[in-house]
Amino acid sequence: MRLATRLEKLQSNVFSLMDEAKARARKAGLDVVDLSLGSSDLSPPAHALERIRESILDPTSHGYLLFQGTRSFREACAEWYERRYGLALDPETEILPLIGSQEGTAHIPLAVLDPGDVALLMDPGYPSHEGGVHLAGGQIYPLALRPETGYLPQLEQIPEEVLERSRLLVLSYPHNPTAATATLGYFERAVAFCRAHDIVLVHDFPYADFHLSGEQPPSILQADRRREVAIEFFSLSKSFHMGGFRIGFALGSRDLVAALRQVKASIDFNQYRGILDGAEAALRGPQDYVREAVSIFRSRRDRAVAALAEAGWQVPSPEATMYLWAALPECWQGSSVEFCIRLVEQTGVALAPGSGFGSSGEGYVRFALVRSEDVLERAIAQIAGFLQRS
Ligand SMILES: Cc1ncc(COP(=O)(O)O)c(C=O)c1O
């Protein structure tokens, strides 16, 4: 069968190689500890689940919702945002529910790019950023992220001829996979840069609550208070551990919200109302739940970094996210994919190869701290044995 050539660009060989390696490890009888995916093992808040249960039993919740979701969900998003950042947004025109922030990042290029336009993307970065640009027929100019510059794109180094064709910049801090953070000052410079070059600025912000030792991470709209160039995507997957429910929301420029709504109107009928109701309960409910869950990830980070150091692998302790971004141990001569495949085949511990997030991720692996401290410690003991044998 002849299929569209754009599919070729959507293949991620790295992650399918890892899936095959995990399957081989399971087949060989190993107990696979999967630290390769950022899928939280904690439960959503009980009050959110209760709201979803009530909705399921309410037959008026079973129909199509159409494009904007419910007014009360959008109001809950606006109130949540205002409580945190002190900025009031209009629930009618500046907020849009999403089927997860991934959906927003994958669809926004369809609203912004014409075929051949350039998107400026972080490398390494989250794979849906790239996927969306390919679907829209855009071209990617990778912004290599380096530890010596805090894993922040050096916008002033982008060549003029690239800038002339650039229509979109995607940022995402706290950052997956490097766990780096950005300051409000950096966002202010990015907003000024986008204004100067007429570029749309997307900020993917699923780790808004995952500040482990630092301060609350800034929102891009604090730097674009008039909402002229920016749109920001939040997710309930991380803060409220609702990844499987697929719910997030976009906030920002009226024009961008309307454009994204227009794209989505051709694609989906929005999320099920029960899930919007549950998400609303999570946003409006007590936020101690969020702080407690984040403190679990803080302890996991501390224990994992200490155990890795004992095993002779020095890994920086990140201020944010649920990840560790680790340079491959010096004893290892091969690629990050070879490391992860060999590791899972020999020990059952699955990590994400850095090259899966872009070519500048080569030389690194990402740990997702999505298991209990004891499980992480046992997995790291297995890694220590593997390193000794390598
Ligand atoms: C940067 C980034 N964006 C988006 C997502 C997906 O979020 P959602 O579950 O809301 O689609 C993730 C998940 O790991 C992520 O790290």
XYZ file of C-alpha atoms and ligand atoms in Angstrom:
406
model
C 0.000 0.000 0.000
C 1.295 3.459 -0.808
C 1.124 5.763 2.206
C 2.089 9.398 2.661
C 5.803 10.082 2.704
C 5.385 12.292 5.759
C 4.979 9.121 7.811
C 8.669 8.397 7.307
C 9.510 11.505 9.295
C 7.310 10.402 12.187
C 9.124 7.141 12.841
C 11.126 7.066 16.032
C 13.534 4.195 15.543
C 15.093 4.800 18.933
C 11.931 4.219 20.951
C 10.806 1.244 18.852
C 14.236 -0.361 19.367
C 13.725 0.125 23.105
C 10.236 -1.413 22.955
C 11.687 -4.466 21.244
C 14.489 -4.716 23.809
C 11.979 -4.491 26.704
C 9.895 -7.231 25.075
C 13.002 -9.455 24.739
C 13.889 -8.857 28.392
C 10.366 -9.843 29.492
C 10.471 -12.920 27.298
C 13.767 -13.917 28.889
C 11.985 -13.835 32.276
C 13.399 -10.546 33.586
C 11.233 -8.343 35.756
C 11.313 -5.112 33.703
C 11.541 -1.894 35.742
C 10.487 0.684 33.200
C 12.101 4.034 33.957
C 12.047 5.015 30.296
C 8.601 6.695 30.257
C 7.440 9.731 32.223
C 4.182 8.048 33.201
C 3.572 8.709 36.900
C 2.878 5.769 39.196
C 0.969 7.929 41.739
C -2.843 8.093 41.874
C -4.934 11.097 40.852
C -6.665 12.986 43.700
C -9.621 11.026 45.114
C -11.988 14.024 44.674
C -11.187 14.143 40.936
C -11.893 10.424 40.517
C -15.144 10.816 42.462
C -16.307 13.594 40.099
C -15.543 11.401 37.091
C -17.479 8.513 38.671
C -20.502 10.767 39.235
C -20.342 12.010 35.651
C -20.253 8.518 34.219
C -23.541 7.780 35.979
C -25.077 11.015 34.662
C -26.554 10.318 31.215
C -26.502 14.027 30.300
C -22.693 13.797 30.257
C -22.550 11.218 27.494
C -22.961 13.325 24.352
C -20.551 15.379 22.264
C -19.208 18.478 23.968
C -18.025 20.330 20.884
C -15.193 22.714 20.638
C -14.742 24.727 23.794
C -15.510 22.136 26.465
C -17.481 23.447 29.421
C -17.521 27.054 30.586
C -16.976 25.893 34.176
C -13.807 23.991 33.216
C -12.422 27.051 31.435
C -13.296 29.206 34.457
C -11.515 26.731 36.735
C -8.424 27.006 34.492
C -8.564 30.817 34.611
C -8.953 30.855 38.404
C -6.136 28.319 38.879
C -3.870 30.417 36.666
C -4.760 33.685 38.392
C -4.135 32.198 41.862
C -0.636 31.201 40.786
C 0.471 34.030 38.530
C -1.835 36.936 39.367
C -2.972 37.418 35.760
C -6.667 37.310 34.825
C -7.497 35.579 31.535
C -10.802 35.504 29.701
C -12.245 31.954 29.859
C -14.164 32.592 26.627
C -11.346 33.696 24.341
C -8.021 32.956 26.023
C -8.469 29.374 27.251
C -9.045 26.114 25.406
C -9.254 22.549 26.747
C -6.823 20.063 25.211
C -6.689 16.291 25.049
C -3.351 16.501 26.863
C -0.667 19.101 26.210
C 0.884 16.753 23.640
C -2.211 17.229 21.520
C -1.772 20.998 21.664
C 1.899 20.882 20.747
C 1.209 18.524 17.845
C -1.688 20.573 16.437
C -0.494 24.164 16.895
C 1.951 23.970 13.947
C -1.046 23.309 11.668
C -2.415 26.670 12.764
C 0.847 28.585 12.425
C 3.028 27.105 9.682
C 2.628 26.985 5.947
C 4.546 24.204 4.201
C 8.251 25.049 4.138
C 8.092 27.524 7.053
C 10.700 27.006 9.739
C 10.032 26.006 13.341
C 12.750 26.572 15.930
C 12.772 23.537 18.220
C 14.866 22.564 21.202
C 17.267 19.662 20.642
C 16.898 17.541 22.726
C 13.175 18.085 23.101
C 9.843 16.339 23.532
C 9.061 14.259 20.408
C 5.550 15.681 19.737
C 7.062 19.126 19.114
C 8.865 17.710 16.115
C 5.973 15.466 15.052
C 3.582 18.416 14.808
C 5.956 20.366 12.566
C 6.335 17.369 10.242
C 2.548 16.968 10.038
C 2.252 20.623 9.047
C 4.953 20.263 6.354
C 7.255 22.648 8.197
C 11.018 22.531 8.424
C 12.860 22.159 11.702
C 15.822 24.265 12.738
C 17.209 22.505 15.833
C 18.423 24.644 18.720
C 21.141 22.543 20.325
C 20.923 22.654 24.121
C 24.238 22.479 25.969
C 24.955 22.097 29.690
C 27.373 25.054 29.655
C 24.528 27.410 28.647
C 22.019 25.899 31.077
C 20.297 23.894 28.305
C 18.704 27.132 27.059
C 18.534 27.971 23.330
C 20.961 30.729 22.362
C 18.471 32.668 20.256
C 20.947 35.336 19.153
C 23.007 32.674 17.373
C 20.256 31.749 14.898
C 21.377 32.836 11.406
C 19.463 35.730 9.826
C 18.424 33.685 6.774
C 16.827 31.087 9.092
C 15.041 33.789 11.078
C 13.506 35.219 7.929
C 11.707 31.901 7.344
C 10.927 31.163 11.023
C 7.312 31.334 12.190
C 7.374 29.286 15.393
C 9.578 28.867 18.471
C 8.798 26.119 20.979
C 10.181 26.324 24.508
C 9.423 24.048 27.446
C 10.810 24.701 30.959
C 11.134 22.877 33.323
C 12.538 20.845 30.489
C 12.063 17.248 29.486
C 14.527 15.534 29.127
C 17.345 17.683 30.594
C 15.406 18.815 33.727
C 16.745 22.366 33.160
C 14.782 25.433 34.255
C 14.436 28.913 32.741
C 14.122 32.251 34.529
C 11.487 34.898 33.868
C 14.328 37.054 32.507
C 15.077 34.414 29.877
C 11.375 34.273 28.924
C 11.291 38.075 28.642
C 14.186 37.945 26.191
C 12.460 35.140 24.242
C 9.215 37.144 24.029
C 11.096 40.269 22.842
C 12.899 38.120 20.256
C 9.598 36.660 18.978
C 7.992 40.109 18.804
C 10.967 41.481 16.883
C 10.899 38.648 14.347
C 7.138 38.051 14.157
C 7.440 34.511 15.510
C 4.765 32.629 17.471
C 6.020 31.446 20.846
C 4.673 28.163 22.214
C 5.515 27.244 25.781
C 4.837 23.626 26.692
C 4.481 23.670 30.499
C 3.469 20.257 31.880
C 5.986 20.451 34.765
C 4.534 23.688 36.175
C 4.331 22.087 39.640
C 7.499 20.028 39.486
C 9.861 22.441 41.197
C 11.780 20.211 43.565
C 14.188 22.609 45.228
C 13.779 25.899 43.436
C 10.965 28.401 43.170
C 7.715 28.071 41.230
C 8.742 28.078 37.554
C 7.684 31.154 35.562
C 4.855 31.120 33.029
C 5.539 32.541 29.572
C 2.471 34.766 29.906
C 4.182 36.632 32.751
C 6.644 37.735 30.075
C 3.919 38.391 27.486
C 1.360 40.052 29.725
C -0.631 41.440 26.797
C -0.723 37.960 25.215
C 0.645 39.160 21.879
C 2.857 36.297 20.733
C 2.567 33.429 23.198
C 0.419 30.420 23.963
C 1.114 28.081 26.874
C 0.075 24.459 27.360
C -0.659 22.962 30.779
C -1.314 19.356 31.578
C -3.044 17.457 34.362
C -0.835 14.443 33.585
C 2.019 15.450 35.873
C 0.600 17.754 38.577
C -2.437 15.522 39.146
C -1.114 12.176 37.827
C -3.942 11.932 35.306
C -1.858 11.033 32.236
C -4.209 8.287 31.071
C -7.206 10.643 31.217
C -5.679 12.869 28.520
C -6.519 16.328 29.733
C -4.725 19.651 29.542
C -5.450 23.205 28.443
C -4.054 26.082 26.430
C -3.862 29.682 27.643
C -2.706 32.773 25.846
C -3.109 34.972 22.791
C -6.713 35.211 21.579
C -5.624 34.784 17.976
C -3.639 31.645 18.743
C -6.392 30.150 20.916
C -8.935 30.809 18.140
C -6.601 29.356 15.487
C -5.958 26.205 17.516
C -9.692 25.846 18.178
C -10.263 26.061 14.420
C -7.752 23.255 13.754
C -9.234 21.101 16.515
C -12.756 21.654 15.194
C -11.790 19.576 12.165
C -10.208 16.860 14.267
C -11.970 16.242 17.583
C -15.115 16.923 19.563
C -13.205 17.643 22.736
C -12.680 15.536 25.811
C -15.484 13.601 27.563
C -17.345 15.894 29.968
C -16.706 13.588 32.934
C -12.976 14.029 32.456
C -13.327 17.813 32.240
C -15.393 17.649 35.448
C -12.711 15.552 37.174
C -9.978 17.908 35.986
C -12.012 20.876 37.234
C -12.282 19.209 40.652
C -8.508 18.713 40.655
C -7.810 22.355 39.733
C -10.303 23.759 42.249
C -9.572 21.234 45.017
C -6.975 21.333 47.808
C -3.476 21.775 46.400
C -1.737 19.983 49.329
C -2.144 16.878 47.209
C 0.144 18.399 44.559
C 2.778 19.457 47.099
C 2.807 16.028 48.749
C 3.180 14.233 45.430
C 6.024 16.558 44.419
C 7.758 15.880 47.736
C 7.654 12.151 46.903
C 9.524 12.932 43.678
C 12.002 15.093 45.607
C 12.863 12.171 47.916
C 13.139 9.835 44.950
C 15.510 12.268 43.253
C 17.717 12.522 46.349
C 17.826 8.793 46.905
C 18.482 7.979 43.238
C 21.254 10.600 42.834
C 22.938 9.328 46.036
C 22.675 5.669 44.993
C 24.073 6.437 41.541
C 26.988 8.349 43.095
C 27.722 5.339 45.302
C 27.752 3.234 42.161
C 30.380 5.614 40.730
C 27.989 7.440 38.364
C 27.882 11.169 39.159
C 24.551 12.588 38.004
C 23.481 16.215 38.642
C 20.597 16.655 41.076
C 17.914 18.542 39.129
C 15.817 21.377 40.560
C 12.717 20.370 38.628
C 10.822 17.660 36.709
C 10.578 13.935 37.421
C 13.748 13.088 35.483
C 17.483 12.664 35.856
C 19.567 13.545 32.811
C 22.791 11.624 33.035
C 25.887 11.746 30.830
C 26.814 8.174 29.915
C 29.364 6.698 32.319
C 32.974 7.092 31.192
C 33.458 3.330 31.039
C 30.859 3.130 28.263
C 32.203 3.551 24.729
C 29.036 3.031 22.630
C 25.911 5.096 21.927
C 23.052 5.864 24.316
C 20.792 3.415 22.452
C 23.350 0.631 22.727
C 23.715 1.373 26.444
C 19.955 1.271 27.090
C 19.392 -1.863 25.021
C 22.248 -3.757 26.669
C 21.129 -2.558 30.121
C 17.518 -3.669 29.758
C 18.509 -6.993 28.196
C 20.923 -7.788 31.010
C 19.135 -6.300 34.045
C 15.528 -5.505 33.114
C 16.068 -1.786 33.929
C 14.796 0.395 31.072
C 16.076 3.972 30.636
C 15.419 6.365 27.740
C 18.338 6.890 25.330
C 19.157 10.583 24.987
C 19.262 10.379 21.190
C 15.520 9.586 21.207
C 14.973 13.275 22.047
C 17.180 14.610 19.247
C 20.758 14.287 18.063
C 22.073 16.654 20.760
C 20.773 14.163 23.334
C 23.392 11.623 22.268
C 25.809 10.825 25.074
C 23.032 10.972 27.699
C 20.291 8.803 29.153
C 17.133 9.881 30.965
C 15.816 8.263 34.135
C 12.084 8.789 34.847
C 11.669 8.516 38.629
C 8.308 6.813 38.327
C 8.803 3.981 40.807
C 9.046 3.883 44.611
C 12.370 4.666 46.289
C 12.976 0.995 47.085
C 12.395 -0.076 43.501
C 14.675 2.728 42.260
C 17.387 1.673 44.691
C 17.186 -1.951 43.584
C 17.266 -0.865 39.923
C 20.358 1.263 40.577
C 22.046 -1.694 42.316
C 21.438 -3.667 39.116
C 22.903 -0.793 37.090
C 25.976 -0.762 39.370
C 26.545 -4.467 38.642
C 26.099 -3.825 34.921
C 28.665 -0.991 34.987
C 31.184 -3.173 36.769
C 30.806 -5.837 34.080
C 31.061 -3.301 31.205
C 7.370 18.332 27.519
C 6.161 17.463 27.509
N 5.087 17.852 26.814
C 3.973 17.110 26.789
C 3.901 15.911 27.458
C 2.640 15.125 27.388
O 1.722 15.694 28.257
P 0.179 15.263 28.148
O 0.045 13.978 28.888
O -0.551 16.390 28.783
O -0.136 15.117 26.701
C 5.001 15.451 28.188
C 4.956 14.146 28.859
O 5.903 13.566 29.294
C 6.150 16.254 28.218
O 7.230 15.879 28.908
